[in-house]
Amino acid sequence: MEKMKTALTEMLGIDYPVIMAPMFLVSNAKMVIEACKAGITGAIPALNYRTDKEFRAGLDEIKAATDKPFGINLICNKSNIRMEEQLATCVEYRVGFILTSLGSPEKVIAACKPHGIKVFCDVIDLDYALKVEALGADALIAVNNQAGGHAGNISPKDLITLLTKNCKLPVISAGGVGNRKQLDEMMSRGACGVSVGSIFIASDEAPVTQDYKNACVSYGAKDIVMTTKLSGSRCTVINTDYVKEVGTEQNWLEKILNKNKHLKKWTKMITFYKGMKLLEKAAFTASYQTMWCAGPSIEFVSEIRPVKKIVEDLLKP
Ligand SMILES: Cc1cc2nc3c(=O)[nH]c(=O)nc-3n(C[C@H](O)[C@H](O)[C@H](O)COP(=O)(O)O)c2cc1C
């Protein structure tokens, strides 16, 4: 496949302008190694590692297998009490780039700049994009309304146009890409690359259950719904029988507590904690509580494949 040259490939020294997006519970070192070998790059949420020791073992595993750049996703808001430690480890290991989500990336940018570590920031609108640009980010991850996980609310094309017109930073589009046609469409709108998550869930290397992978094969875009049950913010899940049974809205008590000035912080933390535990149970064990996070681009998944094959199929014209 002919290599492509864009601001993203130049910045990282990779062959194709694609980031295998960080996915809570799903991404692991094996997937990233395969992504790097296939000419793209990949990122893992630091939160996928419970301890700094495990995190370091993951980084060591990748570094031993490839010298290509890869990324780590850091959650920057208060819910991530291990952020300082994770950031220090990323800097020590000189990871290729950090992808920030939720909360201000200010500390991350300040710590990474002196070491040449690139910082790409998740944004869903122009206001936030201008803020991270002023802070010195290296690129914008434009999370649109087709993205898996915590989606934005602007369509892919409109968001790319809005950001490329009003910001100087390169724009990487996140959400809804499942084949080459869509990749090319995002690039023709002005994106310098794409960040692609959902289509990699059903990969041989992903550590999640066969049931979760099979669900990504058998369900499609029409089966994706938004739930606020997991974290309090809107998050995409597959509309399984279990999701239908428990609904996608928080209950009246959670809603009331969420509005209470004094209790809101704690309610949010508890909702988040409970939601993450539920996701974890569904991702790793045979459970009837099938709360599986995925975006509409699972529409383009028709079999479980190795990461290498997913990348080849994605890039195939
Ligand atoms: C299962 C799943 C978990 C995700 N977890 C994270 C995460 O931990 N941090 C993050 O910044 N984005 C997360 N995302 C969002 C992805 O990084 C990316 O923006 C999104 O998958 C792009 O849309 P796509 O799924 O249509 O490719 C997650 C997405 C999915 C599907």
XYZ file of C-alpha atoms and ligand atoms in Angstrom:
348
model
C 0.000 0.000 0.000
C 1.348 3.400 -0.948
C 2.406 5.473 2.040
C 0.535 8.692 2.759
C 2.028 12.037 3.784
C 0.078 14.363 6.078
C 0.797 16.594 9.089
C 0.083 13.594 11.341
C 2.371 11.143 9.530
C 5.118 13.773 9.472
C 4.715 14.622 13.134
C 4.988 10.977 14.252
C 6.983 9.399 11.433
C 4.299 6.807 10.577
C 3.201 5.473 7.190
C -0.571 6.107 7.320
C -2.518 8.883 9.071
C -4.449 6.641 11.448
C -4.451 6.349 15.231
C -5.971 3.196 16.712
C -7.943 5.130 19.332
C -7.591 4.556 23.074
C -10.450 2.460 24.447
C -11.116 1.924 28.123
C -10.811 -1.804 28.992
C -10.259 -2.751 25.341
C -6.862 -1.385 24.228
C -3.737 -3.276 25.210
C -0.047 -3.528 24.377
C -0.545 -6.346 21.847
C -3.004 -4.281 19.815
C -0.669 -1.284 19.825
C 2.324 -3.372 18.748
C 0.340 -4.765 15.805
C -0.950 -1.295 14.901
C 2.617 0.052 14.844
C 3.816 -2.878 12.738
C 1.007 -2.211 10.273
C 2.223 1.358 9.673
C -0.289 3.266 11.801
C -0.031 4.118 15.503
C -2.121 3.240 18.523
C -2.912 4.575 21.966
C -3.892 2.994 25.289
C -5.715 4.652 28.184
C -3.309 4.697 31.162
C -6.386 3.745 33.192
C -6.328 0.285 31.615
C -3.474 -0.440 34.013
C -4.379 -0.710 37.676
C -0.933 0.092 39.036
C 2.170 1.954 37.918
C 4.015 -1.373 37.898
C 1.521 -2.880 35.426
C 1.632 0.317 33.367
C 5.414 0.135 33.137
C 5.248 -3.545 32.175
C 2.858 -2.608 29.326
C 5.170 0.184 28.138
C 8.177 -2.158 28.330
C 6.319 -4.769 26.270
C 5.597 -2.265 23.492
C 9.094 -0.768 23.537
C 10.657 -4.233 23.312
C 8.581 -5.053 20.219
C 8.723 -1.821 18.225
C 10.584 1.455 18.107
C 7.648 3.186 16.408
C 5.873 5.954 18.300
C 2.718 5.092 20.228
C 0.447 7.052 22.527
C -1.094 7.037 25.968
C -4.461 8.512 26.843
C -4.663 10.479 30.078
C -7.929 11.481 31.707
C -7.168 14.954 33.033
C -10.102 15.678 35.342
C -10.346 15.072 39.084
C -11.814 11.582 38.670
C -8.320 10.402 37.727
C -6.468 10.505 41.015
C -3.405 8.798 39.449
C -2.903 11.377 36.712
C 0.362 12.887 38.076
C 1.953 9.458 38.445
C 0.783 8.339 34.985
C 2.107 11.548 33.434
C 5.496 11.155 35.119
C 5.782 7.581 33.821
C 4.839 8.676 30.280
C 7.524 11.359 30.379
C 10.113 8.947 31.780
C 9.354 6.463 28.969
C 9.264 9.236 26.354
C 6.072 7.924 24.776
C 5.462 9.310 21.288
C 2.338 11.264 22.129
C -0.269 11.797 24.795
C -3.918 12.032 23.993
C -5.807 14.001 26.626
C -9.490 13.731 27.411
C -11.792 15.328 29.998
C -10.386 18.235 32.000
C -7.620 20.706 31.199
C -4.500 19.406 29.425
C -2.412 22.304 30.809
C -0.210 20.220 33.134
C 0.291 17.537 30.488
C 1.385 20.060 27.879
C 3.775 21.768 30.316
C 5.371 18.432 31.262
C 5.640 17.075 27.705
C 6.807 20.106 25.709
C 10.377 20.154 27.025
C 10.812 16.512 25.995
C 9.302 16.770 22.531
C 6.358 14.506 23.465
C 3.381 15.537 21.338
C 0.068 16.291 23.024
C -3.184 15.748 21.131
C -6.340 16.964 22.862
C -9.893 15.673 22.572
C -12.251 18.525 21.690
C -15.919 18.540 20.727
C -16.382 22.222 19.853
C -14.561 25.373 18.814
C -14.432 26.994 22.275
C -12.480 24.147 23.751
C -10.293 23.816 20.661
C -9.234 27.461 20.993
C -8.448 26.917 24.676
C -6.148 23.944 24.081
C -4.550 25.724 21.116
C -3.691 28.641 23.408
C -2.220 26.195 25.930
C 0.184 24.849 23.288
C -1.366 21.529 22.190
C 0.147 19.910 19.069
C -3.091 18.705 17.428
C -6.833 18.526 17.973
C -8.734 15.246 18.173
C -12.113 16.318 16.805
C -14.573 13.986 18.543
C -17.775 14.059 16.514
C -21.333 12.793 16.954
C -20.533 9.446 15.318
C -17.780 8.527 17.787
C -17.889 5.535 20.090
C -17.595 6.275 23.824
C -18.296 9.832 24.960
C -19.378 11.240 21.614
C -19.587 14.896 20.653
C -22.616 16.536 19.101
C -21.415 17.934 15.776
C -21.276 15.880 12.558
C -17.817 14.746 11.371
C -17.696 17.030 8.345
C -19.066 20.112 10.133
C -16.661 19.681 13.042
C -13.610 19.315 10.782
C -14.650 22.373 8.766
C -15.315 24.435 11.916
C -11.949 23.584 13.427
C -9.794 23.824 10.327
C -11.284 27.226 9.494
C -10.802 28.700 12.951
C -7.736 27.005 14.403
C -4.152 26.667 13.241
C -3.580 23.230 14.728
C -3.807 20.035 12.651
C -7.169 18.298 13.065
C -7.488 14.537 13.593
C -11.069 13.373 13.143
C -12.484 10.849 15.652
C -15.702 9.024 15.007
C -17.550 7.030 12.413
C -14.656 5.830 10.251
C -14.864 2.189 9.183
C -13.467 2.099 5.654
C -11.172 3.889 3.197
C -13.964 5.918 1.647
C -14.729 7.558 4.986
C -11.068 8.040 5.764
C -10.633 9.835 2.431
C -13.747 11.930 3.072
C -12.354 13.176 6.392
C -9.035 13.975 4.743
C -10.709 15.822 1.864
C -12.493 18.005 4.449
C -9.126 19.051 5.839
C -8.343 16.493 8.548
C -4.705 15.363 8.724
C -5.693 11.954 10.067
C -8.324 9.905 11.830
C -8.616 8.272 15.227
C -10.479 4.980 14.906
C -11.770 2.924 17.822
C -14.882 0.750 17.523
C -13.784 -1.377 14.559
C -10.823 -2.618 16.610
C -12.914 -4.080 19.454
C -13.563 -7.259 17.441
C -9.841 -7.936 17.008
C -8.024 -11.158 17.874
C -5.684 -9.214 20.156
C -8.336 -7.366 22.206
C -8.553 -8.769 25.742
C -12.375 -8.617 25.951
C -14.759 -11.599 25.829
C -15.773 -13.394 22.669
C -19.379 -12.326 23.372
C -18.427 -8.630 23.250
C -16.506 -9.179 19.989
C -19.376 -11.202 18.495
C -21.777 -8.409 19.454
C -19.669 -5.956 17.415
C -20.035 -8.317 14.444
C -23.749 -9.005 14.744
C -25.082 -5.582 15.812
C -24.886 -2.511 13.577
C -25.200 1.282 13.618
C -28.951 1.151 14.247
C -28.341 -0.748 17.496
C -26.213 1.949 19.132
C -27.862 4.082 21.813
C -26.644 6.794 24.179
C -26.780 6.110 27.877
C -26.120 8.418 30.811
C -26.176 5.497 33.206
C -22.464 4.711 32.973
C -20.742 7.972 33.784
C -23.435 10.623 33.995
C -22.304 11.888 30.539
C -23.697 10.507 27.287
C -21.882 7.363 26.235
C -22.587 4.982 23.320
C -23.531 1.373 24.061
C -24.973 -1.542 22.129
C -28.722 -1.744 22.743
C -28.734 -5.278 24.144
C -31.700 -6.791 25.986
C -30.021 -5.824 29.243
C -29.690 -2.166 28.164
C -33.350 -2.213 27.122
C -34.270 -3.642 30.515
C -32.374 -1.086 32.628
C -32.980 1.903 30.307
C -30.548 4.598 29.203
C -31.493 7.381 31.619
C -30.383 7.832 35.192
C -33.148 7.163 37.714
C -35.028 9.980 39.496
C -32.880 9.736 42.624
C -29.610 9.991 40.670
C -31.005 12.953 38.730
C -31.994 14.785 41.923
C -28.653 14.069 43.569
C -26.850 15.219 40.433
C -28.519 18.617 40.696
C -27.761 19.079 44.385
C -24.945 21.595 44.811
C -23.369 19.776 47.760
C -23.837 16.189 46.669
C -23.306 16.441 42.920
C -19.548 15.798 43.026
C -19.981 12.598 45.043
C -22.964 11.385 43.059
C -20.974 11.795 39.864
C -18.031 9.878 41.287
C -20.244 7.053 42.508
C -22.126 6.854 39.178
C -18.804 6.810 37.350
C -17.369 4.119 39.606
C -20.475 1.926 39.368
C -20.664 2.397 35.590
C -17.029 1.474 35.081
C -17.470 -1.661 37.204
C -20.488 -2.657 35.123
C -18.536 -2.130 31.878
C -15.653 -4.120 33.266
C -17.880 -7.023 34.236
C -19.506 -7.090 30.790
C -16.171 -6.793 28.968
C -14.292 -9.536 30.770
C -16.745 -12.106 32.124
C -19.710 -14.056 30.823
C -22.444 -11.890 32.311
C -26.095 -11.251 31.558
C -25.350 -7.570 32.300
C -24.320 -6.932 28.714
C -23.403 -3.252 28.811
C -20.978 -3.065 25.901
C -19.512 0.249 24.803
C -19.164 0.648 21.015
C -19.947 3.257 18.368
C -22.031 3.143 15.168
C -18.968 2.218 13.096
C -19.354 -1.412 14.210
C -21.600 -1.361 11.126
C -18.363 -2.048 9.193
C -17.371 -5.083 11.248
C -18.384 -8.419 9.752
C -15.854 -10.762 11.357
C -13.278 -10.941 14.128
C -9.883 -10.213 12.572
C -6.273 -9.623 13.629
C -5.413 -5.926 14.073
C -3.100 -6.203 11.042
C -6.029 -7.269 8.824
C -8.340 -4.574 10.224
C -5.731 -1.959 9.295
C -5.215 -3.442 5.808
C -8.971 -3.528 5.170
C -9.363 0.030 6.426
C -6.642 1.327 4.110
C -7.693 -0.699 1.068
C -8.972 1.693 -1.629
C -15.157 0.893 23.903
C -14.646 2.290 23.815
C -13.910 2.819 24.862
C -13.382 4.126 24.788
N -12.597 4.589 25.795
C -11.987 5.800 25.682
C -11.088 6.252 26.684
O -10.819 5.566 27.676
N -10.515 7.465 26.512
C -10.774 8.247 25.420
O -10.222 9.337 25.316
N -11.626 7.847 24.454
C -12.226 6.631 24.558
N -13.055 6.192 23.554
C -13.208 7.024 22.347
C -12.157 6.628 21.287
O -10.875 6.965 21.726
C -12.433 7.314 19.927
O -12.582 8.693 20.092
C -13.671 6.735 19.248
O -13.668 5.340 19.349
C -13.737 7.147 17.781
O -14.945 6.740 17.220
P -15.169 5.309 16.489
O -15.454 4.372 17.607
O -16.346 5.550 15.615
O -13.948 4.970 15.743
C -13.630 4.919 23.636
C -14.400 4.378 22.592
C -14.891 3.093 22.666
C -15.675 2.541 21.523
